[in-house]
Short mmCIF file of C-alpha atoms in Angstrom, two decimals:
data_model
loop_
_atom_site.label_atom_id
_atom_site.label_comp_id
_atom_site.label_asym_id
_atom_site.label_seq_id
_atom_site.Cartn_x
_atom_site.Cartn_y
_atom_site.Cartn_z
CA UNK A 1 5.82 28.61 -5.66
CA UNK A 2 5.81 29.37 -2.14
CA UNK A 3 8.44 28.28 0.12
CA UNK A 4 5.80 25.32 1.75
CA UNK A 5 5.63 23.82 -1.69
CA UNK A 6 9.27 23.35 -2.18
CA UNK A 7 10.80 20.07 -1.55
CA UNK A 8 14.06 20.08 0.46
CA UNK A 9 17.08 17.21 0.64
CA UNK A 10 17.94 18.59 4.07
CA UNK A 11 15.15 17.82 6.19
CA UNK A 12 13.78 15.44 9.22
CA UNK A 13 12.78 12.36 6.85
CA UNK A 14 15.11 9.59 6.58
CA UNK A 15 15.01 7.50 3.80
CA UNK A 16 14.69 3.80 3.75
CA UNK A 17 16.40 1.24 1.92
CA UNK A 18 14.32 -1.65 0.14
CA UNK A 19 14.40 -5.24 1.65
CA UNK A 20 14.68 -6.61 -1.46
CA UNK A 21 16.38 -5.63 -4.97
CA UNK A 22 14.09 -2.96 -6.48
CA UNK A 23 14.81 -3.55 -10.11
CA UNK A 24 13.52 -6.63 -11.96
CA UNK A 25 14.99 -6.98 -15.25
CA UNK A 26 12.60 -7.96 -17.48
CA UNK A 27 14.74 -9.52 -20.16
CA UNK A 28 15.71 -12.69 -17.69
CA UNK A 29 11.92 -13.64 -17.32
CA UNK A 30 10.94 -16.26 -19.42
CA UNK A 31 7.47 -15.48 -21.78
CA UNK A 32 4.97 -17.39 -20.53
CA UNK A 33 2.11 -18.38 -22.43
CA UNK A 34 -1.16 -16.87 -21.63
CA UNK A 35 -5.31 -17.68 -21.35
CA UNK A 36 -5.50 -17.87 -25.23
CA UNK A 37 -3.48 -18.71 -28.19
CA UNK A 38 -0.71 -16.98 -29.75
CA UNK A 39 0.11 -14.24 -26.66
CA UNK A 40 2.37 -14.54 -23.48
CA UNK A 41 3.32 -12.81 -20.62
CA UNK A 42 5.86 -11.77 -18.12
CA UNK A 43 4.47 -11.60 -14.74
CA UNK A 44 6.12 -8.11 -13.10
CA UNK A 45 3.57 -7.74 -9.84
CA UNK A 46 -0.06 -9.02 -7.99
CA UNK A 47 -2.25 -6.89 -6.40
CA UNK A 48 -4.26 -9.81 -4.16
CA UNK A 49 -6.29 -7.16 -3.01
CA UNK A 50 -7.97 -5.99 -5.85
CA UNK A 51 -7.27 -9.38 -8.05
CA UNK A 52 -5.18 -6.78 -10.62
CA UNK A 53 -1.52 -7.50 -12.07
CA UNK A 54 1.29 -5.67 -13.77
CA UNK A 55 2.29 -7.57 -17.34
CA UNK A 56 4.01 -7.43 -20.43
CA UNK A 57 2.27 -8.44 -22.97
CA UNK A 58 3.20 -10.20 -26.29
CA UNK A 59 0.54 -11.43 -29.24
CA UNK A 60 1.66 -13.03 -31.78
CA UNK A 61 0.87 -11.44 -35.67
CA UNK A 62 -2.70 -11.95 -36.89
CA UNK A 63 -3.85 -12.36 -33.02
CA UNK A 64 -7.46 -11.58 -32.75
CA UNK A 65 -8.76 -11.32 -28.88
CA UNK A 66 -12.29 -12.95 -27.80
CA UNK A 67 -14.76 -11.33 -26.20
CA UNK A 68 -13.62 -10.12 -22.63
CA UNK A 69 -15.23 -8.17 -19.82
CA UNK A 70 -12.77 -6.12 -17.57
CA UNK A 71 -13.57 -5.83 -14.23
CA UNK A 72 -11.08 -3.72 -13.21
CA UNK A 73 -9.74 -1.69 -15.78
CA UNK A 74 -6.51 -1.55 -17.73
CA UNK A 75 -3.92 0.55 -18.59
CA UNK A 76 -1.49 0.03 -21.02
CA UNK A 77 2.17 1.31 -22.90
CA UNK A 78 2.49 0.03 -26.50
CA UNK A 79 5.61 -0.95 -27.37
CA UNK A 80 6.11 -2.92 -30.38
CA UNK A 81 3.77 -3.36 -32.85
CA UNK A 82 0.17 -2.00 -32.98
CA UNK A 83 -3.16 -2.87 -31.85
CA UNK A 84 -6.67 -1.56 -31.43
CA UNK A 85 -10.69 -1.58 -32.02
CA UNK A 86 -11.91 -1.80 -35.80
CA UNK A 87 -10.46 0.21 -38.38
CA UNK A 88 -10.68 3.76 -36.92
CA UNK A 89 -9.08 3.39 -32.98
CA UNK A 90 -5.62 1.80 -33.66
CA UNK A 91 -2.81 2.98 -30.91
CA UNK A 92 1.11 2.25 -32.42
CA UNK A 93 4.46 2.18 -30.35
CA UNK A 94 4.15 4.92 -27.54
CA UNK A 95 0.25 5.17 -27.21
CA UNK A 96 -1.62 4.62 -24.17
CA UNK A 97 -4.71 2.89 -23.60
CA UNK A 98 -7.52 2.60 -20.81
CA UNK A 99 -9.79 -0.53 -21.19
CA UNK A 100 -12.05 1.09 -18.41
CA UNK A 101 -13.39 -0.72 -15.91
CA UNK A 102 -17.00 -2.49 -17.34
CA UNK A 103 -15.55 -2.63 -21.06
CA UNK A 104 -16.68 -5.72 -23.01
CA UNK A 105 -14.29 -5.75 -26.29
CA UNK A 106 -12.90 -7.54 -28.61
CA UNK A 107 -9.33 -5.76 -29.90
CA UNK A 108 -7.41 -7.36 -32.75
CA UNK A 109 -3.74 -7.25 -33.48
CA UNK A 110 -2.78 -7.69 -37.18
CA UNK A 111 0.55 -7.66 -36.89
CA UNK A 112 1.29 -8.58 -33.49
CA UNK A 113 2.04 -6.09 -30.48
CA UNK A 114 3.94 -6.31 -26.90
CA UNK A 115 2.49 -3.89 -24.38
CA UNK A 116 3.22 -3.14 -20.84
CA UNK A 117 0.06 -3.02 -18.50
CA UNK A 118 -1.61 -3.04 -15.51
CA UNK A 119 -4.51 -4.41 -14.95
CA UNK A 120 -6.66 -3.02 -11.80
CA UNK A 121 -8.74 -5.85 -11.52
CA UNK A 122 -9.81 -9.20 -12.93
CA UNK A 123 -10.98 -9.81 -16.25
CA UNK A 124 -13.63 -12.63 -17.54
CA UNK A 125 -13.29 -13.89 -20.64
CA UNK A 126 -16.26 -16.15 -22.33
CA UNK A 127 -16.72 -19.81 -24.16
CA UNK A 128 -19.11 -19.08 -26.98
CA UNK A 129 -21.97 -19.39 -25.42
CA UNK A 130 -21.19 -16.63 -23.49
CA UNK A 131 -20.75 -18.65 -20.36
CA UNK A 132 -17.88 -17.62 -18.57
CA UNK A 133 -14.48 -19.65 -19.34
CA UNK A 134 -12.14 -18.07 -17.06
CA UNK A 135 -11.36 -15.50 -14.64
CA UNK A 136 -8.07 -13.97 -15.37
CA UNK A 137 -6.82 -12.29 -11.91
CA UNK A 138 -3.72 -12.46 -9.89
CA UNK A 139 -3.91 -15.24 -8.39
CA UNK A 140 -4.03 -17.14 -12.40
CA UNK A 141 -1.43 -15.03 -13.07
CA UNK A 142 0.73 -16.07 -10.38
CA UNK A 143 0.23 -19.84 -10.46
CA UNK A 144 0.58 -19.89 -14.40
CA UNK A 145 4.27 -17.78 -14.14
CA UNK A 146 5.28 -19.99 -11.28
CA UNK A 147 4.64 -23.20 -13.06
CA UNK A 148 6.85 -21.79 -15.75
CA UNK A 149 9.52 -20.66 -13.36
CA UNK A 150 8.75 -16.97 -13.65
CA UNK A 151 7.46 -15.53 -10.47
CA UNK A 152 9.80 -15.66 -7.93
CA UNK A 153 10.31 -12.21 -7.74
CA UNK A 154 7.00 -12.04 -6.49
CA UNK A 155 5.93 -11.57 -3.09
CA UNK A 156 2.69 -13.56 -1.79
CA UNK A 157 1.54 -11.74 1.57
CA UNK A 158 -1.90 -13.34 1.85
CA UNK A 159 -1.85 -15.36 4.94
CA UNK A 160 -4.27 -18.02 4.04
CA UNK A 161 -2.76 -21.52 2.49
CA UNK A 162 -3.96 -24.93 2.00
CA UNK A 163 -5.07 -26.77 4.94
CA UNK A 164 -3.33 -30.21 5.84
CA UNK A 165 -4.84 -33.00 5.63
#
């Protein structure tokens, strides 16, 4: 490498320190349930620009997802448990996943998983008639892990509120 591409510790740039703690821990954050049956989440960070969030995931053994669209995609850590799509694209602890961005999908979790991911955008999921039932974004997120006492490590910097009546 050149000496341009070296990083230095002695130079010009001063770091700064964060205005809040930078760690969360995890394991104080209550599991909250989630849009369907059987799985829960802890709420780690919003993105209210793009409508994406940063999760843990749990799903409970025999868990079988409906139909969803993602809008944005998702990435995703396994760690516990397994998961996947039919018998032949199964991802155990320590595989990665991208639900791209347009996938409609339907993954299944025998034997239950926990996962940590980040969603880049919204996701739709439908009632059976394939009208839409909600709009999971992080907004949802952040109103369902505040009414359960689990987002107050999250910072809400969109200026608009409620208008008084």
């Amino acid at each position: 490498m050149s000496e341009q591409t070296q990083l230095s510790h002695k130079n010009a740039i001063k770091p700064l320190i964060p205005h809040r703690k930078a760690f969360l821990d995890t394991h104080k954050l209550p599991w909250t349930n989630w849009v369907m049956e059987g799985t829960y989440f802890k709420l780690l960070n919003i993105n209210e620009m793009t409508g994406g969030f940063t999760i843990m995931l749990k799903v409970d053994p025999g868990i079988e997802a409906p139909v969803h669209h993602h809008i944005g995609g998702i990435e995703a850590y396994v760690t516990e448990g397994e998961f996947g799509y039919g018998d032949d694209d199964r991802g155990g602890v320590g595989s990665y996943v991208l639900e791209a961005s347009g996938s409609i999908h339907q993954p299944d979790s025998p034997d239950g998983t926990t996962m940590f991911a980040i969603a880049h955008g919204p996701l739709v999921g439908y009632n059976e008639d394939g009208s839409i039932a909600v709009v999971v974004d992080a907004r949802l997120m952040y109103e369902m892990a505040k009414a359960n006492n689990a987002a107050d490590h999250i910072q809400i910097v969109n200026t608009f509120h409620e208008q008084d009546d």
